[in-house]
PDB file of N, CA and C in Angstrom:
ATOM      1  N   MET E   1      28.987  23.063  92.388  1.00 82.00           N
ATOM      2  CA  MET E   1      28.965  23.438  93.794  1.00 82.00           C
ATOM      3  C   MET E   1      27.964  24.573  93.969  1.00 82.00           C
ATOM      4  N   LYS E   2      27.159  24.477  95.007  1.00 86.00           N
ATOM      5  CA  LYS E   2      26.141  25.488  95.307  1.00 86.00           C
ATOM      6  C   LYS E   2      26.690  26.536  96.270  1.00 86.00           C
ATOM      7  N   ASN E   3      26.196  27.740  96.141  1.00 88.00           N
ATOM      8  CA  ASN E   3      26.531  28.817  97.071  1.00 88.00           C
ATOM      9  C   ASN E   3      25.405  28.973  98.071  1.00 88.00           C
ATOM     10  N   ILE E   4      25.771  29.269  99.301  1.00 88.00           N
ATOM     11  CA  ILE E   4      24.801  29.509 100.368  1.00 88.00           C
ATOM     12  C   ILE E   4      25.112  30.862 100.979  1.00 88.00           C
ATOM     13  N   THR E   5      24.081  31.659 101.194  1.00 90.00           N
ATOM     14  CA  THR E   5      24.253  32.944 101.868  1.00 90.00           C
ATOM     15  C   THR E   5      23.766  32.799 103.296  1.00 90.00           C
ATOM     16  N   VAL E   6      24.612  33.166 104.234  1.00 89.00           N
ATOM     17  CA  VAL E   6      24.279  33.067 105.654  1.00 89.00           C
ATOM     18  C   VAL E   6      24.485  34.435 106.274  1.00 89.00           C
ATOM     19  N   SER E   7      23.524  34.842 107.084  1.00 91.00           N
ATOM     20  CA  SER E   7      23.653  36.125 107.780  1.00 91.00           C
ATOM     21  C   SER E   7      23.996  35.869 109.237  1.00 91.00           C
ATOM     22  N   VAL E   8      25.049  36.549 109.706  1.00 90.00           N
ATOM     23  CA  VAL E   8      25.447  36.473 111.113  1.00 90.00           C
ATOM     24  C   VAL E   8      25.788  37.884 111.574  1.00 90.00           C
ATOM     25  N   ASP E   9      25.727  38.099 112.870  1.00 92.00           N
ATOM     26  CA  ASP E   9      26.070  39.441 113.348  1.00 92.00           C
ATOM     27  C   ASP E   9      27.576  39.661 113.241  1.00 92.00           C
ATOM     28  N   GLU E  10      27.978  40.895 113.365  1.00 92.00           N
ATOM     29  CA  GLU E  10      29.379  41.273 113.137  1.00 92.00           C
ATOM     30  C   GLU E  10      30.343  40.588 114.102  1.00 92.00           C
ATOM     31  N   GLU E  11      29.939  40.448 115.356  1.00 91.00           N
ATOM     32  CA  GLU E  11      30.822  39.826 116.353  1.00 91.00           C
ATOM     33  C   GLU E  11      31.064  38.356 116.032  1.00 91.00           C
ATOM     34  N   ILE E  12      30.009  37.635 115.648  1.00 90.00           N
ATOM     35  CA  ILE E  12      30.167  36.228 115.271  1.00 90.00           C
ATOM     36  C   ILE E  12      31.077  36.122 114.052  1.00 90.00           C
ATOM     37  N   HIS E  13      30.878  37.009 113.080  1.00 92.00           N
ATOM     38  CA  HIS E  13      31.731  36.996 111.887  1.00 92.00           C
ATOM     39  C   HIS E  13      33.193  37.245 112.266  1.00 92.00           C
ATOM     40  N   ARG E  14      33.419  38.222 113.134  1.00 91.00           N
ATOM     41  CA  ARG E  14      34.792  38.525 113.566  1.00 91.00           C
ATOM     42  C   ARG E  14      35.425  37.315 114.255  1.00 91.00           C
ATOM     43  N   LEU E  15      34.685  36.701 115.184  1.00 91.00           N
ATOM     44  CA  LEU E  15      35.215  35.540 115.909  1.00 91.00           C
ATOM     45  C   LEU E  15      35.448  34.348 114.978  1.00 91.00           C
ATOM     46  N   ALA E  16      34.554  34.175 114.013  1.00 91.00           N
ATOM     47  CA  ALA E  16      34.721  33.081 113.049  1.00 91.00           C
ATOM     48  C   ALA E  16      35.977  33.299 112.198  1.00 91.00           C
ATOM     49  N   ARG E  17      36.226  34.528 111.807  1.00 92.00           N
ATOM     50  CA  ARG E  17      37.443  34.819 111.025  1.00 92.00           C
ATOM     51  C   ARG E  17      38.698  34.559 111.851  1.00 92.00           C
ATOM     52  N   ILE E  18      38.646  34.889 113.131  1.00 91.00           N
ATOM     53  CA  ILE E  18      39.793  34.626 114.015  1.00 91.00           C
ATOM     54  C   ILE E  18      40.048  33.127 114.107  1.00 91.00           C
ATOM     55  N   ARG E  19      38.966  32.343 114.350  1.00 89.00           N
ATOM     56  CA  ARG E  19      39.112  30.879 114.444  1.00 89.00           C
ATOM     57  C   ARG E  19      39.646  30.298 113.138  1.00 89.00           C
ATOM     58  N   ALA E  20      39.143  30.786 112.028  1.00 89.00           N
ATOM     59  CA  ALA E  20      39.607  30.298 110.737  1.00 89.00           C
ATOM     60  C   ALA E  20      41.093  30.607 110.549  1.00 89.00           C
ATOM     61  N   ALA E  21      41.495  31.820 110.922  1.00 90.00           N
ATOM     62  CA  ALA E  21      42.902  32.201 110.790  1.00 90.00           C
ATOM     63  C   ALA E  21      43.788  31.331 111.685  1.00 90.00           C
ATOM     64  N   GLU E  22      43.313  31.018 112.898  1.00 88.00           N
ATOM     65  CA  GLU E  22      44.079  30.152 113.803  1.00 88.00           C
ATOM     66  C   GLU E  22      44.289  28.767 113.195  1.00 88.00           C
ATOM     67  N   ARG E  23      43.338  28.343 112.377  1.00 86.00           N
ATOM     68  CA  ARG E  23      43.418  27.014 111.757  1.00 86.00           C
ATOM     69  C   ARG E  23      43.971  27.083 110.332  1.00 86.00           C
ATOM     70  N   ASP E  24      44.423  28.270 109.931  1.00 88.00           N
ATOM     71  CA  ASP E  24      44.988  28.488 108.602  1.00 88.00           C
ATOM     72  C   ASP E  24      44.011  28.061 107.509  1.00 88.00           C
ATOM     73  N   THR E  25      42.774  28.497 107.639  1.00 89.00           N
ATOM     74  CA  THR E  25      41.738  28.184 106.661  1.00 89.00           C
ATOM     75  C   THR E  25      40.803  29.382 106.554  1.00 89.00           C
ATOM     76  N   SER E  26      39.699  29.226 105.861  1.00 91.00           N
ATOM     77  CA  SER E  26      38.740  30.318 105.697  1.00 91.00           C
ATOM     78  C   SER E  26      37.441  29.996 106.426  1.00 91.00           C
ATOM     79  N   VAL E  27      36.627  31.031 106.626  1.00 92.00           N
ATOM     80  CA  VAL E  27      35.319  30.826 107.239  1.00 92.00           C
ATOM     81  C   VAL E  27      34.484  29.914 106.331  1.00 92.00           C
ATOM     82  N   SER E  28      34.566  30.121 105.033  1.00 91.00           N
ATOM     83  CA  SER E  28      33.825  29.277 104.092  1.00 91.00           C
ATOM     84  C   SER E  28      34.217  27.805 104.236  1.00 91.00           C
ATOM     85  N   ALA E  29      35.514  27.547 104.385  1.00 89.00           N
ATOM     86  CA  ALA E  29      35.972  26.162 104.541  1.00 89.00           C
ATOM     87  C   ALA E  29      35.463  25.566 105.852  1.00 89.00           C
ATOM     88  N   LEU E  30      35.445  26.370 106.913  1.00 89.00           N
ATOM     89  CA  LEU E  30      34.917  25.884 108.192  1.00 89.00           C
ATOM     90  C   LEU E  30      33.440  25.523 108.075  1.00 89.00           C
ATOM     91  N   VAL E  31      32.666  26.399 107.435  1.00 90.00           N
ATOM     92  CA  VAL E  31      31.233  26.146 107.258  1.00 90.00           C
ATOM     93  C   VAL E  31      31.034  24.926 106.364  1.00 90.00           C
ATOM     94  N   ARG E  32      31.795  24.826 105.284  1.00 88.00           N
ATOM     95  CA  ARG E  32      31.695  23.689 104.369  1.00 88.00           C
ATOM     96  C   ARG E  32      31.990  22.372 105.106  1.00 88.00           C
ATOM     97  N   ASP E  33      33.056  22.362 105.917  1.00 86.00           N
ATOM     98  CA  ASP E  33      33.392  21.152 106.672  1.00 86.00           C
ATOM     99  C   ASP E  33      32.309  20.821 107.701  1.00 86.00           C
ATOM    100  N   PHE E  34      31.776  21.849 108.350  1.00 85.00           N
ATOM    101  CA  PHE E  34      30.693  21.635 109.306  1.00 85.00           C
ATOM    102  C   PHE E  34      29.481  21.008 108.620  1.00 85.00           C
ATOM    103  N   LEU E  35      29.075  21.567 107.489  1.00 86.00           N
ATOM    104  CA  LEU E  35      27.911  21.051 106.781  1.00 86.00           C
ATOM    105  C   LEU E  35      28.156  19.640 106.239  1.00 86.00           C
ATOM    106  N   ARG E  36      29.370  19.379 105.785  1.00 84.00           N
ATOM    107  CA  ARG E  36      29.705  18.037 105.295  1.00 84.00           C
ATOM    108  C   ARG E  36      29.566  17.012 106.416  1.00 84.00           C
ATOM    109  N   ARG E  37      30.106  17.328 107.585  1.00 82.00           N
ATOM    110  CA  ARG E  37      30.007  16.412 108.729  1.00 82.00           C
ATOM    111  C   ARG E  37      28.567  16.263 109.186  1.00 82.00           C
ATOM    112  N   LEU E  38      27.831  17.350 109.189  1.00 82.00           N
ATOM    113  CA  LEU E  38      26.429  17.313 109.593  1.00 82.00           C
ATOM    114  C   LEU E  38      25.628  16.418 108.645  1.00 82.00           C
ATOM    115  N   ALA E  39      25.864  16.576 107.353  1.00 82.00           N
ATOM    116  CA  ALA E  39      25.128  15.815 106.344  1.00 82.00           C
ATOM    117  C   ALA E  39      25.521  14.338 106.327  1.00 82.00           C
ATOM    118  N   THR E  40      26.761  14.025 106.681  1.00 77.00           N
ATOM    119  CA  THR E  40      27.219  12.630 106.621  1.00 77.00           C
ATOM    120  C   THR E  40      27.188  11.950 107.978  1.00 77.00           C
ATOM    121  N   GLY E  41      26.540  12.588 108.941  1.00 71.00           N
ATOM    122  CA  GLY E  41      26.397  11.947 110.249  1.00 71.00           C
ATOM    123  C   GLY E  41      27.622  12.047 111.114  1.00 71.00           C
ATOM    124  N   GLY E  42      28.405  13.130 110.959  1.00 62.00           N
ATOM    125  CA  GLY E  42      29.579  13.350 111.806  1.00 62.00           C
ATOM    126  C   GLY E  42      29.183  13.429 113.262  1.00 62.00           C
ATOM    127  N   ALA E  43      30.126  13.133 114.136  1.00 54.00           N
ATOM    128  CA  ALA E  43      29.856  13.040 115.571  1.00 54.00           C
ATOM    129  C   ALA E  43      29.139  14.265 116.120  1.00 54.00           C
ATOM    130  N   ASP E  44      29.700  15.430 115.920  1.00 57.00           N
ATOM    131  CA  ASP E  44      29.069  16.616 116.500  1.00 57.00           C
ATOM    132  C   ASP E  44      28.974  17.767 115.508  1.00 57.00           C
ATOM    133  N   GLY E  45      29.319  17.519 114.242  1.00 50.00           N
ATOM    134  CA  GLY E  45      29.212  18.566 113.245  1.00 50.00           C
ATOM    135  C   GLY E  45      30.303  19.604 113.306  1.00 50.00           C
ATOM    136  N   THR E  46      31.325  19.398 114.146  1.00 52.00           N
ATOM    137  CA  THR E  46      32.388  20.392 114.251  1.00 52.00           C
ATOM    138  C   THR E  46      33.272  20.347 113.012  1.00 52.00           C
ATOM    139  N   ALA E  47      33.841  21.467 112.682  1.00 49.00           N
ATOM    140  CA  ALA E  47      34.697  21.546 111.512  1.00 49.00           C
ATOM    141  C   ALA E  47      35.959  20.725 111.723  1.00 49.00           C
ATOM    142  N   VAL E  48      36.376  20.064 110.673  1.00 51.00           N
ATOM    143  CA  VAL E  48      37.570  19.244 110.742  1.00 51.00           C
ATOM    144  C   VAL E  48      38.646  19.904 109.906  1.00 51.00           C
ATOM    145  N   THR E  49      39.798  20.096 110.492  1.00 54.00           N
ATOM    146  CA  THR E  49      40.920  20.641 109.750  1.00 54.00           C
ATOM    147  C   THR E  49      41.970  19.548 109.626  1.00 54.00           C
ATOM    148  N   GLU E  50      42.942  19.775 108.778  1.00 53.00           N
ATOM    149  CA  GLU E  50      43.987  18.770 108.555  1.00 53.00           C
ATOM    150  C   GLU E  50      44.722  18.449 109.848  1.00 53.00           C
ATOM    151  N   SER E  51      45.020  19.466 110.660  1.00 59.00           N
ATOM    152  CA  SER E  51      45.747  19.209 111.906  1.00 59.00           C
ATOM    153  C   SER E  51      44.907  18.370 112.854  1.00 59.00           C
ATOM    154  N   ARG E  52      43.591  18.585 112.876  1.00 62.00           N
ATOM    155  CA  ARG E  52      42.709  17.786 113.736  1.00 62.00           C
ATOM    156  C   ARG E  52      42.693  16.335 113.275  1.00 62.00           C
ATOM    157  N   LEU E  53      42.683  16.134 111.951  1.00 62.00           N
ATOM    158  CA  LEU E  53      42.736  14.772 111.426  1.00 62.00           C
ATOM    159  C   LEU E  53      44.041  14.106 111.828  1.00 62.00           C
ATOM    160  N   ASP E  54      45.137  14.850 111.797  1.00 72.00           N
ATOM    161  CA  ASP E  54      46.428  14.306 112.198  1.00 72.00           C
ATOM    162  C   ASP E  54      46.409  13.867 113.659  1.00 72.00           C
ATOM    163  N   VAL E  55      45.839  14.689 114.524  1.00 75.00           N
ATOM    164  CA  VAL E  55      45.767  14.363 115.950  1.00 75.00           C
ATOM    165  C   VAL E  55      44.934  13.105 116.157  1.00 75.00           C
ATOM    166  N   ASP E  56      43.791  13.028 115.487  1.00 77.00           N
ATOM    167  CA  ASP E  56      42.941  11.852 115.618  1.00 77.00           C
ATOM    168  C   ASP E  56      43.648  10.598 115.118  1.00 77.00           C
ATOM    169  N   GLU E  57      44.350  10.711 114.000  1.00 79.00           N
ATOM    170  CA  GLU E  57      45.066   9.551 113.463  1.00 79.00           C
ATOM    171  C   GLU E  57      46.194   9.127 114.404  1.00 79.00           C
ATOM    172  N   LEU E  58      46.904  10.079 114.975  1.00 81.00           N
ATOM    173  CA  LEU E  58      47.955   9.743 115.933  1.00 81.00           C
ATOM    174  C   LEU E  58      47.385   9.032 117.151  1.00 81.00           C
ATOM    175  N   ARG E  59      46.231   9.489 117.626  1.00 84.00           N
ATOM    176  CA  ARG E  59      45.579   8.818 118.765  1.00 84.00           C
ATOM    177  C   ARG E  59      45.187   7.395 118.417  1.00 84.00           C
ATOM    178  N   ARG E  60      44.624   7.202 117.215  1.00 84.00           N
ATOM    179  CA  ARG E  60      44.247   5.847 116.800  1.00 84.00           C
ATOM    180  C   ARG E  60      45.468   4.941 116.709  1.00 84.00           C
ATOM    181  N   ARG E  61      46.551   5.452 116.131  1.00 85.00           N
ATOM    182  CA  ARG E  61      47.778   4.647 116.018  1.00 85.00           C
ATOM    183  C   ARG E  61      48.323   4.281 117.394  1.00 85.00           C
ATOM    184  N   ARG E  62      48.351   5.250 118.302  1.00 87.00           N
ATOM    185  CA  ARG E  62      48.863   4.998 119.655  1.00 87.00           C
ATOM    186  C   ARG E  62      47.991   3.981 120.377  1.00 87.00           C
ATOM    187  N   LEU E  63      46.678   4.086 120.211  1.00 87.00           N
ATOM    188  CA  LEU E  63      45.772   3.119 120.820  1.00 87.00           C
ATOM    189  C   LEU E  63      46.049   1.717 120.286  1.00 87.00           C
ATOM    190  N   ARG E  64      46.246   1.610 118.976  1.00 85.00           N
ATOM    191  CA  ARG E  64      46.568   0.288 118.404  1.00 85.00           C
ATOM    192  C   ARG E  64      47.868  -0.251 118.989  1.00 85.00           C
ATOM    193  N   GLU E  65      48.880   0.606 119.135  1.00 86.00           N
ATOM    194  CA  GLU E  65      50.161   0.174 119.702  1.00 86.00           C
ATOM    195  C   GLU E  65      49.986  -0.317 121.138  1.00 86.00           C
ATOM    196  N   VAL E  66      49.206   0.416 121.924  1.00 85.00           N
ATOM    197  CA  VAL E  66      48.975   0.029 123.320  1.00 85.00           C
ATOM    198  C   VAL E  66      48.254  -1.307 123.382  1.00 85.00           C
ATOM    199  N   LEU E  67      47.256  -1.490 122.529  1.00 81.00           N
ATOM    200  CA  LEU E  67      46.526  -2.761 122.517  1.00 81.00           C
ATOM    201  C   LEU E  67      47.432  -3.922 122.122  1.00 81.00           C
ATOM    202  N   VAL E  68      48.310  -3.705 121.159  1.00 81.00           N
ATOM    203  CA  VAL E  68      49.265  -4.750 120.773  1.00 81.00           C
ATOM    204  C   VAL E  68      50.178  -5.077 121.958  1.00 81.00           C
ATOM    205  N   ASP E  69      50.649  -4.052 122.668  1.00 79.00           N
ATOM    206  CA  ASP E  69      51.501  -4.278 123.841  1.00 79.00           C
ATOM    207  C   ASP E  69      50.763  -5.055 124.927  1.00 79.00           C
ATOM    208  N   ILE E  70      49.513  -4.717 125.166  1.00 77.00           N
ATOM    209  CA  ILE E  70      48.735  -5.417 126.187  1.00 77.00           C
ATOM    210  C   ILE E  70      48.553  -6.880 125.800  1.00 77.00           C
ATOM    211  N   ARG E  71      48.206  -7.105 124.547  1.00 75.00           N
ATOM    212  CA  ARG E  71      48.011  -8.491 124.094  1.00 75.00           C
ATOM    213  C   ARG E  71      49.307  -9.282 124.192  1.00 75.00           C
ATOM    214  N   ALA E  72      50.427  -8.666 123.851  1.00 75.00           N
ATOM    215  CA  ALA E  72      51.719  -9.365 123.917  1.00 75.00           C
ATOM    216  C   ALA E  72      52.092  -9.679 125.360  1.00 75.00           C
ATOM    217  N   ALA E  73      51.824  -8.740 126.263  1.00 74.00           N
ATOM    218  CA  ALA E  73      52.182  -8.947 127.667  1.00 74.00           C
ATOM    219  C   ALA E  73      51.304 -10.001 128.326  1.00 74.00           C
ATOM    220  N   SER E  74      50.092 -10.171 127.834  1.00 70.00           N
ATOM    221  CA  SER E  74      49.189 -11.122 128.478  1.00 70.00           C
ATOM    222  C   SER E  74      49.085 -12.432 127.713  1.00 70.00           C
ATOM    223  N   ALA E  75      50.009 -12.667 126.790  1.00 66.00           N
ATOM    224  CA  ALA E  75      49.979 -13.922 126.034  1.00 66.00           C
ATOM    225  C   ALA E  75      50.120 -15.090 127.000  1.00 66.00           C
ATOM    226  N   GLY E  76      49.293 -16.075 126.829  1.00 65.00           N
ATOM    227  CA  GLY E  76      49.348 -17.242 127.703  1.00 65.00           C
ATOM    228  C   GLY E  76      48.512 -17.100 128.949  1.00 65.00           C
ATOM    229  N   PHE E  77      47.839 -15.965 129.136  1.00 64.00           N
ATOM    230  CA  PHE E  77      46.987 -15.779 130.301  1.00 64.00           C
ATOM    231  C   PHE E  77      45.789 -16.713 130.193  1.00 64.00           C
ATOM    232  N   LYS E  78      45.484 -17.381 131.271  1.00 66.00           N
ATOM    233  CA  LYS E  78      44.330 -18.269 131.309  1.00 66.00           C
ATOM    234  C   LYS E  78      43.514 -17.943 132.556  1.00 66.00           C
ATOM    235  N   ALA E  79      42.221 -18.075 132.450  1.00 70.00           N
ATOM    236  CA  ALA E  79      41.353 -17.839 133.600  1.00 70.00           C
ATOM    237  C   ALA E  79      41.686 -18.807 134.723  1.00 70.00           C
ATOM    238  N   ALA E  80      42.199 -19.991 134.375  1.00 69.00           N
ATOM    239  CA  ALA E  80      42.552 -20.987 135.382  1.00 69.00           C
ATOM    240  C   ALA E  80      43.718 -20.520 136.249  1.00 69.00           C
ATOM    241  N   ASP E  81      44.473 -19.517 135.784  1.00 70.00           N
ATOM    242  CA  ASP E  81      45.594 -18.982 136.556  1.00 70.00           C
ATOM    243  C   ASP E  81      45.115 -18.089 137.702  1.00 70.00           C
ATOM    244  N   ASN E  82      43.863 -17.688 137.689  1.00 74.00           N
ATOM    245  CA  ASN E  82      43.319 -16.823 138.733  1.00 74.00           C
ATOM    246  C   ASN E  82      43.222 -17.558 140.060  1.00 74.00           C
ATOM    247  N   ILE E  83      43.217 -16.782 141.118  1.00 75.00           N
ATOM    248  CA  ILE E  83      43.024 -17.335 142.460  1.00 75.00           C
ATOM    249  C   ILE E  83      41.565 -17.758 142.581  1.00 75.00           C
ATOM    250  N   PRO E  84      41.300 -18.946 143.127  1.00 76.00           N
ATOM    251  CA  PRO E  84      39.909 -19.355 143.310  1.00 76.00           C
ATOM    252  C   PRO E  84      39.175 -18.357 144.207  1.00 76.00           C
ATOM    253  N   ARG E  85      37.889 -18.194 143.960  1.00 76.00           N
ATOM    254  CA  ARG E  85      37.069 -17.212 144.669  1.00 76.00           C
ATOM    255  C   ARG E  85      37.126 -17.396 146.180  1.00 76.00           C
ATOM    256  N   ASP E  86      37.064 -18.641 146.673  1.00 76.00           N
ATOM    257  CA  ASP E  86      37.060 -18.847 148.122  1.00 76.00           C
ATOM    258  C   ASP E  86      38.381 -18.406 148.752  1.00 76.00           C
ATOM    259  N   GLU E  87      39.506 -18.564 148.044  1.00 76.00           N
ATOM    260  CA  GLU E  87      40.790 -18.082 148.569  1.00 76.00           C
ATOM    261  C   GLU E  87      40.895 -16.559 148.461  1.00 76.00           C
ATOM    262  N   LEU E  88      40.345 -16.005 147.408  1.00 73.00           N
ATOM    263  CA  LEU E  88      40.412 -14.569 147.193  1.00 73.00           C
ATOM    264  C   LEU E  88      39.724 -13.801 148.318  1.00 73.00           C
ATOM    265  N   TYR E  89      38.599 -14.312 148.791  1.00 76.00           N
ATOM    266  CA  TYR E  89      37.836 -13.601 149.805  1.00 76.00           C
ATOM    267  C   TYR E  89      38.057 -14.110 151.221  1.00 76.00           C
ATOM    268  N   ASP E  90      38.971 -15.062 151.425  1.00 69.00           N
ATOM    269  CA  ASP E  90      39.270 -15.556 152.763  1.00 69.00           C
ATOM    270  C   ASP E  90      40.363 -14.673 153.357  1.00 69.00           C
ATOM    271  N   ARG E  91      39.963 -13.630 154.064  1.00 66.00           N
ATOM    272  CA  ARG E  91      40.917 -12.656 154.588  1.00 66.00           C
ATOM    273  C   ARG E  91      41.695 -13.185 155.786  1.00 66.00           C
ATOM    274  N   ASN E  92      41.230 -14.250 156.415  1.00 67.00           N
ATOM    275  CA  ASN E  92      41.940 -14.813 157.565  1.00 67.00           C
ATOM    276  C   ASN E  92      43.089 -15.710 157.151  1.00 67.00           C
ATOM    277  N   GLN E  93      43.101 -16.113 155.898  1.00 63.00           N
ATOM    278  CA  GLN E  93      44.153 -17.000 155.408  1.00 63.00           C
ATOM    279  C   GLN E  93      45.346 -16.162 154.949  1.00 63.00           C
ATOM    280  N   ALA E  94      46.549 -16.527 155.407  1.00 64.00           N
ATOM    281  CA  ALA E  94      47.761 -15.804 155.010  1.00 64.00           C
ATOM    282  C   ALA E  94      48.091 -16.157 153.562  1.00 64.00           C
ATOM    283  N   PRO E  95      48.595 -15.200 152.787  1.00 61.00           N
ATOM    284  CA  PRO E  95      49.018 -15.514 151.418  1.00 61.00           C
ATOM    285  C   PRO E  95      50.088 -16.591 151.427  1.00 61.00           C
ATOM    286  N   ALA E  96      50.051 -17.444 150.432  1.00 62.00           N
ATOM    287  CA  ALA E  96      50.972 -18.584 150.375  1.00 62.00           C
ATOM    288  C   ALA E  96      52.419 -18.147 150.214  1.00 62.00           C
ATOM    289  N   ASP E  97      52.670 -17.029 149.542  1.00 62.00           N
ATOM    290  CA  ASP E  97      54.051 -16.629 149.287  1.00 62.00           C
ATOM    291  C   ASP E  97      54.631 -15.701 150.353  1.00 62.00           C
ATOM    292  N   HIS E  98      53.848 -15.307 151.362  1.00 58.00           N
ATOM    293  CA  HIS E  98      54.356 -14.467 152.436  1.00 58.00           C
ATOM    294  C   HIS E  98      53.974 -15.078 153.787  1.00 58.00           C
ATOM    295  N   PRO E  99      54.957 -15.353 154.633  1.00 57.00           N
ATOM    296  CA  PRO E  99      54.629 -15.861 155.951  1.00 57.00           C
ATOM    297  C   PRO E  99      53.929 -14.790 156.785  1.00 57.00           C
ATOM    298  N   PRO E 100      53.150 -15.184 157.800  1.00 56.00           N
ATOM    299  CA  PRO E 100      52.464 -14.190 158.639  1.00 56.00           C
ATOM    300  C   PRO E 100      53.444 -13.166 159.208  1.00 56.00           C
ATOM    301  N   GLY E 101      53.046 -11.908 159.231  1.00 56.00           N
ATOM    302  CA  GLY E 101      53.893 -10.858 159.801  1.00 56.00           C
ATOM    303  C   GLY E 101      54.902 -10.302 158.802  1.00 56.00           C
ATOM    304  N   ASP E 102      54.952 -10.811 157.567  1.00 52.00           N
ATOM    305  CA  ASP E 102      55.904 -10.363 156.559  1.00 52.00           C
ATOM    306  C   ASP E 102      55.224  -9.401 155.593  1.00 52.00           C
ATOM    307  N   ARG E 103      54.528  -8.396 156.117  1.00 53.00           N
ATOM    308  CA  ARG E 103      53.751  -7.465 155.284  1.00 53.00           C
ATOM    309  C   ARG E 103      54.627  -6.428 154.616  1.00 53.00           C
ATOM    310  N   ASP E 104      55.870  -6.199 155.115  1.00 52.00           N
ATOM    311  CA  ASP E 104      56.731  -5.176 154.559  1.00 52.00           C
ATOM    312  C   ASP E 104      57.367  -5.600 153.236  1.00 52.00           C
ATOM    313  N   ALA E 105      57.261  -6.857 152.880  1.00 49.00           N
ATOM    314  CA  ALA E 105      57.913  -7.343 151.675  1.00 49.00           C
ATOM    315  C   ALA E 105      57.367  -6.651 150.421  1.00 49.00           C
ATOM    316  N   ASP E 106      56.057  -6.366 150.396  1.00 49.00           N
ATOM    317  CA  ASP E 106      55.479  -5.716 149.225  1.00 49.00           C
ATOM    318  C   ASP E 106      55.203  -4.239 149.425  1.00 49.00           C
ATOM    319  N   GLY E 107      55.403  -3.752 150.582  1.00 46.00           N
ATOM    320  CA  GLY E 107      55.185  -2.342 150.798  1.00 46.00           C
ATOM    321  C   GLY E 107      54.014  -2.080 151.573  1.00 46.00           C
TER     322      GLY E 107
END
């Protein structure tokens, strides 16, 4: 492992130590993670901590669950079930399931 010396002003160093402490890590670990992401084509080069990875993984899992729910709810959906275009845009025609003047049925 190589060592790198970086010079920063005192205020940046102080703020970096605070951020590292908030993430229960060190400034060196933050810089190492930043450089690793930068070198491997990470999205924005931001430091990744274990808690951030957990949040991202939870989001991915939840997204997969939602997609499974959507697919299950739309099983059997066919484009042929759609209203034909000419009926969809014919505003003068009353809907087949509601008689004229029965607008309160759906709200």
